[in-house]
Amino acid sequence: MKLKIAKLPGDGIGPEVVEQAAKAVEAVAKKFGHEVEWSFGYVGACAIDRTGSAFPEETFNTCMAADAVLFGAVGDPKYDNDPTAKVRPETGLLAMRKQLGLFSNLRPVETFKSLVHKSPLKEELVDGADFLCVRELTGGMYFGEKGRRDNGDTAYDTNLYHRFEVERILKQAYEFARRRRKHLTVVDKANVLESSRLWRQVAQEMAPQYPDVTTDYMYVDNAAMKLITGPKFFDVLVTENTFGDILTDEASCVSGSMGLLASASIGEHTGVYEPIHGSYPQAAGKNIANPLATILSAAMMFEYAFGLMEEGKAIRKAVAASIDECIVTEDLAGDGKAYSTSEVGDWVAAHI
Ligand code: IPM
Ligand code: MN
């Protein structure tokens, strides 16, 4: 099969980790007889520096022409403490999600046996936890009307949701729940927010169509607590954009390192596969960042974009082996030897 993949490394550690994932992609392609056709695009701060735009049209076209996008991260500290910046790296990521219609962000959280002791949470709480966060990605406060008034002294972001947006993400969450342990938790703040009451209403209307799935409803504050006091409760968790952003960072603690959490953003056009950890500028260029989340995102790409399950599994197996054999970067190494980003990438590719 011919695999047309757009590589968008972005900023910070993005280029280093995407490079390792690309090695894994090549290794799998070779093993299973596929041909990879790479294309390349700038996004984020590196795109602003070159073009003035964080998601240039050329990059959009590159994404549209590809079957899948392998993405690193965006962000640059020079923008972080400048609330007046007209264009920001993050705008590029949001534009990419919006323009590609990527309304669904899938963030699986799993634990690795040999790493449960790495979690800041008690081993018996996290051992065996395995759930999927489904985050709505193109609505809510991220995209609702926002602005300032009163000479800039009043600011607002609107948490706007349309019924169709809620329906399509819930439908997807239900379908994932069906293929897993048939338990869906709808996370909202329906005791306070009108947008959440719409979510809950739509979910209650849809639930009877999925009699095989147990649906429960949980307020987001309670869910935040449950994620660290009893993560094994969850199978599929679905929520709106902002809650999903926050809860998935929190959920990454369950698996022991943010450097392990992969994600897939899917929807109308080309899907984007990316680690959830962000650009980690302090580590950029040092060859120390954990590439496993990006490599696991490449596994998701094989599974979701190409339907190549065996290929995805081959990547997952190699990642699990690298963890078992302690071929890991400093975030996971503990007292053992810390390998560099590229050493881990080479090891995983060779193991495939
Ligand atoms: C994420 C990131 C982004 C988000 C930022 C970089 C805009 O934190 O993918 O979770 O908030 O969605
Ligand atoms: Mn985030």
Short mmCIF file of C-alpha atoms and ligand atoms in Angstrom, two decimals:
data_model
loop_
_atom_site.label_atom_id
_atom_site.label_comp_id
_atom_site.label_asym_id
_atom_site.label_seq_id
_atom_site.Cartn_x
_atom_site.Cartn_y
_atom_site.Cartn_z
CA MET A 1 0.00 0.00 0.00
CA LYS A 2 1.15 3.52 -0.72
CA LEU A 3 1.13 5.67 2.42
CA LYS A 4 1.08 9.42 1.81
CA ILE A 5 2.17 10.99 5.07
CA ALA A 6 2.68 14.69 5.76
CA LYS A 7 5.36 15.37 8.33
CA LEU A 8 4.72 18.50 10.40
CA PRO A 9 7.39 18.55 13.12
CA GLY A 10 6.50 22.04 14.41
CA ASP A 11 8.49 23.57 17.26
CA GLY A 12 10.55 22.69 20.31
CA ILE A 13 11.13 18.97 20.63
CA GLY A 14 8.68 18.36 17.78
CA PRO A 15 11.34 17.76 15.09
CA GLU A 16 13.33 15.33 17.28
CA VAL A 17 10.40 13.18 18.29
CA VAL A 18 8.78 13.19 14.84
CA GLU A 19 12.08 12.01 13.39
CA GLN A 20 12.01 8.95 15.65
CA ALA A 21 8.39 8.21 14.75
CA ALA A 22 9.33 8.50 11.07
CA LYS A 23 12.01 5.84 11.62
CA ALA A 24 9.38 3.55 13.11
CA VAL A 25 7.05 4.24 10.18
CA GLU A 26 9.79 3.37 7.70
CA ALA A 27 10.67 0.21 9.59
CA VAL A 28 7.06 -0.98 9.64
CA ALA A 29 6.56 -0.07 5.99
CA LYS A 30 9.63 -2.09 5.05
CA LYS A 31 8.54 -5.06 7.12
CA PHE A 32 5.01 -5.16 5.68
CA GLY A 33 5.86 -4.08 2.13
CA HIS A 34 4.37 -0.58 2.05
CA GLU A 35 5.75 2.45 0.33
CA VAL A 36 5.84 5.75 2.22
CA GLU A 37 5.61 9.00 0.35
CA TRP A 38 6.56 11.81 2.73
CA SER A 39 5.64 15.45 2.36
CA PHE A 40 6.55 18.28 4.74
CA GLY A 41 4.97 21.38 6.21
CA TYR A 42 5.71 24.16 8.68
CA VAL A 43 3.29 24.91 11.52
CA GLY A 44 3.56 26.97 14.70
CA ALA A 45 6.38 29.36 15.58
CA CYS A 46 8.63 28.03 12.80
CA ALA A 47 5.87 28.84 10.30
CA ILE A 48 5.36 32.33 11.75
CA ASP A 49 9.07 33.02 11.41
CA ARG A 50 9.00 32.01 7.75
CA THR A 51 5.62 33.20 6.52
CA GLY A 52 3.96 35.31 9.19
CA SER A 53 1.22 32.71 9.52
CA ALA A 54 1.13 29.89 12.07
CA PHE A 55 -0.67 27.59 9.63
CA PRO A 56 0.20 28.73 6.11
CA GLU A 57 -2.05 27.80 3.22
CA GLU A 58 0.75 25.76 1.73
CA THR A 59 0.81 23.58 4.85
CA PHE A 60 -2.97 23.20 4.70
CA ASN A 61 -2.68 22.03 1.09
CA THR A 62 0.07 19.59 2.04
CA CYS A 63 -2.19 18.13 4.75
CA MET A 64 -5.17 17.87 2.42
CA ALA A 65 -3.10 16.03 -0.18
CA ALA A 66 -1.86 13.46 2.35
CA ASP A 67 -3.59 10.40 3.86
CA ALA A 68 -2.34 11.23 7.35
CA VAL A 69 -0.41 13.94 9.17
CA LEU A 70 2.33 13.10 11.62
CA PHE A 71 2.61 16.12 13.85
CA GLY A 72 5.04 17.06 16.64
CA ALA A 73 4.16 20.11 18.70
CA VAL A 74 3.86 23.90 18.55
CA GLY A 75 4.88 26.59 20.97
CA ASP A 76 7.72 28.94 21.72
CA PRO A 77 8.43 30.62 25.06
CA LYS A 78 8.93 33.98 23.35
CA TYR A 79 5.14 34.16 22.95
CA ASP A 80 4.16 32.85 26.36
CA ASN A 81 4.43 36.04 28.36
CA ASP A 82 3.25 38.37 25.66
CA PRO A 83 -0.53 38.57 25.91
CA THR A 84 -0.52 41.21 23.17
CA ALA A 85 1.09 38.98 20.52
CA LYS A 86 -1.01 39.23 17.35
CA VAL A 87 -0.16 35.78 16.09
CA ARG A 88 0.72 32.80 18.27
CA PRO A 89 2.09 29.33 17.47
CA GLU A 90 -0.96 27.72 19.10
CA THR A 91 -3.18 29.51 16.58
CA GLY A 92 -1.59 27.28 13.96
CA LEU A 93 -2.65 24.12 15.71
CA LEU A 94 -6.18 25.41 16.25
CA ALA A 95 -6.42 26.48 12.61
CA MET A 96 -5.20 23.07 11.50
CA ARG A 97 -7.85 21.33 13.62
CA LYS A 98 -10.60 23.65 12.41
CA GLN A 99 -9.68 23.67 8.73
CA LEU A 100 -9.27 19.91 8.59
CA GLY A 101 -12.55 19.44 10.49
CA LEU A 102 -10.87 17.36 13.21
CA PHE A 103 -13.67 17.39 15.74
CA SER A 104 -12.63 14.27 17.58
CA ASN A 105 -9.47 13.87 19.59
CA LEU A 106 -8.76 10.38 20.86
CA ARG A 107 -6.35 10.10 23.75
CA PRO A 108 -5.93 6.54 25.01
CA VAL A 109 -4.44 6.06 28.46
CA GLU A 110 -2.86 2.72 29.19
CA THR A 111 -0.40 1.49 31.73
CA PHE A 112 2.71 -0.55 31.11
CA LYS A 113 3.36 -3.23 33.73
CA SER A 114 7.00 -2.34 34.12
CA LEU A 115 6.18 1.35 34.58
CA VAL A 116 3.34 1.35 37.09
CA HIS A 117 5.81 2.18 39.84
CA LYS A 118 6.70 5.36 37.88
CA SER A 119 3.25 6.81 38.25
CA PRO A 120 2.98 9.44 40.98
CA LEU A 121 -0.19 7.55 41.94
CA LYS A 122 -0.26 4.38 44.01
CA GLU A 123 0.60 1.29 42.03
CA GLU A 124 -2.55 -0.61 42.94
CA LEU A 125 -4.67 2.32 41.74
CA VAL A 126 -3.15 2.55 38.29
CA ASP A 127 -2.14 -1.04 37.55
CA GLY A 128 -4.46 -2.22 34.78
CA ALA A 129 -6.04 1.17 34.08
CA ASP A 130 -6.99 1.36 30.42
CA PHE A 131 -9.33 4.01 29.10
CA LEU A 132 -9.95 6.23 26.13
CA CYS A 133 -10.55 9.97 26.43
CA VAL A 134 -12.62 11.36 23.58
CA ARG A 135 -12.19 15.11 23.53
CA GLU A 136 -14.33 17.35 21.34
CA LEU A 137 -11.80 19.41 19.43
CA THR A 138 -13.34 22.10 17.24
CA GLY A 139 -15.96 23.71 19.45
CA GLY A 140 -16.44 25.26 22.86
CA MET A 141 -14.43 28.10 24.32
CA TYR A 142 -11.50 27.50 22.02
CA PHE A 143 -13.53 28.65 19.04
CA GLY A 144 -16.52 30.54 20.45
CA GLU A 145 -16.71 34.31 20.24
CA LYS A 146 -14.04 35.94 22.35
CA GLY A 147 -12.92 39.46 22.95
CA ARG A 148 -12.33 42.43 25.18
CA ARG A 149 -14.38 45.45 26.07
CA ASP A 150 -14.16 48.36 28.50
CA ASN A 151 -10.77 49.40 27.12
CA GLY A 152 -9.53 45.87 27.44
CA ASP A 153 -10.40 45.52 31.11
CA THR A 154 -13.17 43.02 30.49
CA ALA A 155 -12.50 39.79 28.60
CA TYR A 156 -14.74 36.91 27.53
CA ASP A 157 -14.65 33.53 25.80
CA THR A 158 -17.90 31.91 24.78
CA ASN A 159 -18.46 28.22 25.41
CA LEU A 160 -20.70 27.67 22.43
CA TYR A 161 -21.91 24.24 21.31
CA HIS A 162 -24.37 23.28 18.59
CA ARG A 163 -26.44 20.12 18.86
CA PHE A 164 -24.81 18.58 15.76
CA GLU A 165 -21.37 19.00 17.30
CA VAL A 166 -22.45 17.23 20.46
CA GLU A 167 -24.23 14.48 18.56
CA ARG A 168 -21.35 13.59 16.28
CA ILE A 169 -18.79 13.34 19.07
CA LEU A 170 -21.12 11.34 21.31
CA LYS A 171 -21.87 8.99 18.43
CA GLN A 172 -18.19 8.36 18.02
CA ALA A 173 -17.66 7.87 21.73
CA TYR A 174 -20.52 5.36 21.82
CA GLU A 175 -19.04 3.45 18.92
CA PHE A 176 -15.68 3.23 20.67
CA ALA A 177 -17.41 2.14 23.88
CA ARG A 178 -19.14 -0.63 21.91
CA ARG A 179 -15.79 -1.95 20.76
CA ARG A 180 -14.33 -1.76 24.25
CA ARG A 181 -15.86 -2.53 27.66
CA LYS A 182 -19.21 -0.87 26.86
CA HIS A 183 -19.04 1.83 29.47
CA LEU A 184 -19.33 5.50 28.54
CA THR A 185 -18.86 8.36 30.99
CA VAL A 186 -20.13 11.72 29.80
CA VAL A 187 -18.23 14.45 31.63
CA ASP A 188 -19.81 17.89 31.95
CA LYS A 189 -20.69 20.67 34.38
CA ALA A 190 -24.44 20.45 33.88
CA ASN A 191 -25.16 21.74 37.36
CA VAL A 192 -23.83 25.15 36.31
CA LEU A 193 -23.27 25.52 32.56
CA GLU A 194 -25.99 25.73 29.92
CA SER A 195 -23.68 24.26 27.26
CA SER A 196 -23.19 21.25 29.55
CA ARG A 197 -26.94 20.89 29.95
CA LEU A 198 -27.20 20.60 26.16
CA TRP A 199 -24.49 17.90 26.22
CA ARG A 200 -26.32 15.97 28.91
CA GLN A 201 -29.68 16.35 27.20
CA VAL A 202 -28.32 15.07 23.89
CA ALA A 203 -26.54 12.20 25.64
CA GLN A 204 -29.73 11.20 27.44
CA GLU A 205 -31.59 11.21 24.14
CA MET A 206 -28.96 9.06 22.44
CA ALA A 207 -28.34 6.56 25.23
CA PRO A 208 -31.38 4.35 24.40
CA GLN A 209 -29.90 3.76 20.93
CA TYR A 210 -26.96 2.06 22.63
CA PRO A 211 -28.65 -0.32 25.07
CA ASP A 212 -25.53 -2.47 25.20
CA VAL A 213 -23.49 0.45 26.57
CA THR A 214 -23.79 1.65 30.16
CA THR A 215 -23.87 5.44 30.17
CA ASP A 216 -23.08 7.47 33.22
CA TYR A 217 -22.76 11.18 33.77
CA MET A 218 -20.13 12.84 35.86
CA TYR A 219 -19.39 16.45 36.71
CA VAL A 220 -15.96 17.51 35.57
CA ASP A 221 -14.71 18.38 39.07
CA ASN A 222 -15.68 14.92 40.25
CA ALA A 223 -14.11 13.35 37.15
CA ALA A 224 -10.84 15.16 37.88
CA MET A 225 -10.82 13.54 41.29
CA LYS A 226 -11.90 10.12 40.03
CA LEU A 227 -9.07 10.10 37.46
CA ILE A 228 -6.52 10.06 40.25
CA THR A 229 -8.41 8.20 42.95
CA GLY A 230 -9.87 5.45 40.76
CA PRO A 231 -8.79 5.60 37.11
CA LYS A 232 -9.83 2.00 36.56
CA PHE A 233 -13.44 3.17 36.77
CA PHE A 234 -13.18 4.59 33.23
CA ASP A 235 -13.55 2.87 29.89
CA VAL A 236 -14.52 5.65 27.47
CA LEU A 237 -14.72 9.22 28.75
CA VAL A 238 -16.20 11.86 26.46
CA THR A 239 -16.14 15.58 27.09
CA GLU A 240 -16.00 19.05 25.59
CA ASN A 241 -12.87 20.76 24.34
CA THR A 242 -11.60 22.67 27.39
CA PHE A 243 -12.46 20.00 29.96
CA GLY A 244 -10.82 17.44 27.67
CA ASP A 245 -7.64 19.47 27.41
CA ILE A 246 -7.28 19.66 31.17
CA LEU A 247 -8.39 16.13 32.02
CA THR A 248 -6.07 14.49 29.50
CA ASP A 249 -2.99 16.20 30.93
CA GLU A 250 -4.11 14.95 34.30
CA ALA A 251 -4.78 11.47 32.92
CA SER A 252 -1.24 11.25 31.58
CA CYS A 253 -0.05 10.84 35.18
CA VAL A 254 -1.76 7.48 35.26
CA SER A 255 0.64 6.00 32.71
CA GLY A 256 3.68 7.45 34.43
CA SER A 257 4.90 10.02 31.96
CA MET A 258 3.41 12.59 29.64
CA GLY A 259 5.98 11.31 27.19
CA LEU A 260 3.86 8.22 26.66
CA LEU A 261 0.51 9.67 25.69
CA ALA A 262 -0.38 9.48 22.02
CA SER A 263 -3.35 10.97 20.27
CA ALA A 264 -5.30 10.94 17.05
CA SER A 265 -7.40 13.82 15.82
CA ILE A 266 -9.94 12.69 13.29
CA GLY A 267 -12.99 14.09 11.56
CA GLU A 268 -13.79 15.33 8.10
CA HIS A 269 -10.44 15.53 6.31
CA THR A 270 -6.92 14.17 6.84
CA GLY A 271 -6.37 12.99 10.42
CA VAL A 272 -3.53 14.31 12.56
CA TYR A 273 -1.47 12.02 14.80
CA GLU A 274 0.41 13.71 17.59
CA PRO A 275 1.80 13.28 21.10
CA ILE A 276 -0.11 15.22 23.75
CA HIS A 277 2.99 16.55 25.53
CA GLY A 278 3.58 19.78 23.67
CA SER A 279 6.81 21.47 22.58
CA TYR A 280 8.81 21.19 25.84
CA PRO A 281 11.14 24.06 24.83
CA GLN A 282 13.57 23.47 27.72
CA ALA A 283 14.55 20.16 26.13
CA ALA A 284 14.58 21.27 22.48
CA GLY A 285 17.69 20.25 20.58
CA LYS A 286 19.12 18.31 23.54
CA ASN A 287 18.20 14.85 22.29
CA ILE A 288 16.64 13.97 25.67
CA ALA A 289 12.90 14.12 25.00
CA ASN A 290 10.87 10.94 25.15
CA PRO A 291 9.89 9.94 21.59
CA LEU A 292 7.53 7.12 22.61
CA ALA A 293 4.32 9.19 22.60
CA THR A 294 5.00 10.22 19.01
CA ILE A 295 5.96 6.69 18.03
CA LEU A 296 2.71 5.45 19.59
CA SER A 297 0.88 8.17 17.67
CA ALA A 298 2.35 6.65 14.51
CA ALA A 299 0.85 3.31 15.63
CA MET A 300 -2.53 5.04 15.91
CA MET A 301 -1.97 6.43 12.42
CA PHE A 302 -1.55 2.96 10.94
CA GLU A 303 -4.68 1.77 12.73
CA TYR A 304 -6.99 4.72 12.17
CA ALA A 305 -5.80 6.29 8.92
CA PHE A 306 -4.88 3.13 7.04
CA GLY A 307 -6.77 0.38 8.88
CA LEU A 308 -3.46 -1.49 9.16
CA MET A 309 -3.89 -3.10 12.56
CA GLU A 310 -0.94 -5.53 12.40
CA GLU A 311 1.40 -2.68 11.53
CA GLY A 312 0.13 -0.67 14.48
CA LYS A 313 0.58 -3.68 16.71
CA ALA A 314 4.17 -4.14 15.53
CA ILE A 315 4.98 -0.60 16.65
CA ARG A 316 3.22 -1.06 19.99
CA LYS A 317 5.11 -4.29 20.61
CA ALA A 318 8.45 -2.61 19.94
CA VAL A 319 7.57 0.28 22.26
CA ALA A 320 6.52 -2.11 25.02
CA ALA A 321 9.78 -4.00 24.54
CA SER A 322 11.85 -0.83 24.82
CA ILE A 323 10.10 -0.05 28.10
CA ASP A 324 10.53 -3.60 29.40
CA GLU A 325 14.20 -3.55 28.52
CA CYS A 326 14.67 -0.06 30.00
CA ILE A 327 15.74 1.50 26.72
CA VAL A 328 14.10 4.74 27.76
CA THR A 329 14.78 8.46 28.08
CA GLU A 330 15.53 10.23 31.34
CA ASP A 331 11.88 10.84 32.28
CA LEU A 332 11.44 7.08 32.66
CA ALA A 333 14.96 5.93 33.44
CA GLY A 334 14.94 6.54 37.21
CA ASP A 335 18.26 5.31 38.59
CA GLY A 336 18.97 3.35 35.44
CA LYS A 337 20.74 4.52 32.32
CA ALA A 338 18.97 7.30 30.39
CA TYR A 339 19.09 6.83 26.63
CA SER A 340 18.87 9.71 24.18
CA THR A 341 15.85 10.46 22.01
CA SER A 342 17.55 9.11 18.90
CA GLU A 343 18.90 6.03 20.67
CA VAL A 344 15.39 5.11 21.76
CA GLY A 345 14.10 5.81 18.24
CA ASP A 346 16.81 3.68 16.65
CA TRP A 347 16.20 0.85 19.10
CA VAL A 348 12.45 0.81 18.46
CA ALA A 349 12.92 0.93 14.68
CA ALA A 350 15.46 -1.90 14.81
CA HIS A 351 13.17 -3.95 17.04
CA ILE A 352 10.32 -3.59 14.54
C1 IPM B 1 -3.23 20.08 23.41
C2 IPM B 1 -2.53 21.39 23.60
C3 IPM B 1 -3.24 22.45 22.77
C4 IPM B 1 -4.66 22.55 23.27
C5 IPM B 1 -2.54 23.82 22.76
C6 IPM B 1 -1.10 23.73 22.36
C7 IPM B 1 -3.29 24.81 21.91
O1 IPM B 1 -2.47 21.74 24.94
O2 IPM B 1 -3.25 19.57 22.28
O3 IPM B 1 -3.78 19.56 24.38
O4 IPM B 1 -4.93 23.28 24.22
O5 IPM B 1 -5.53 21.90 22.68
MN MN B 2 -3.34 20.27 26.28
#
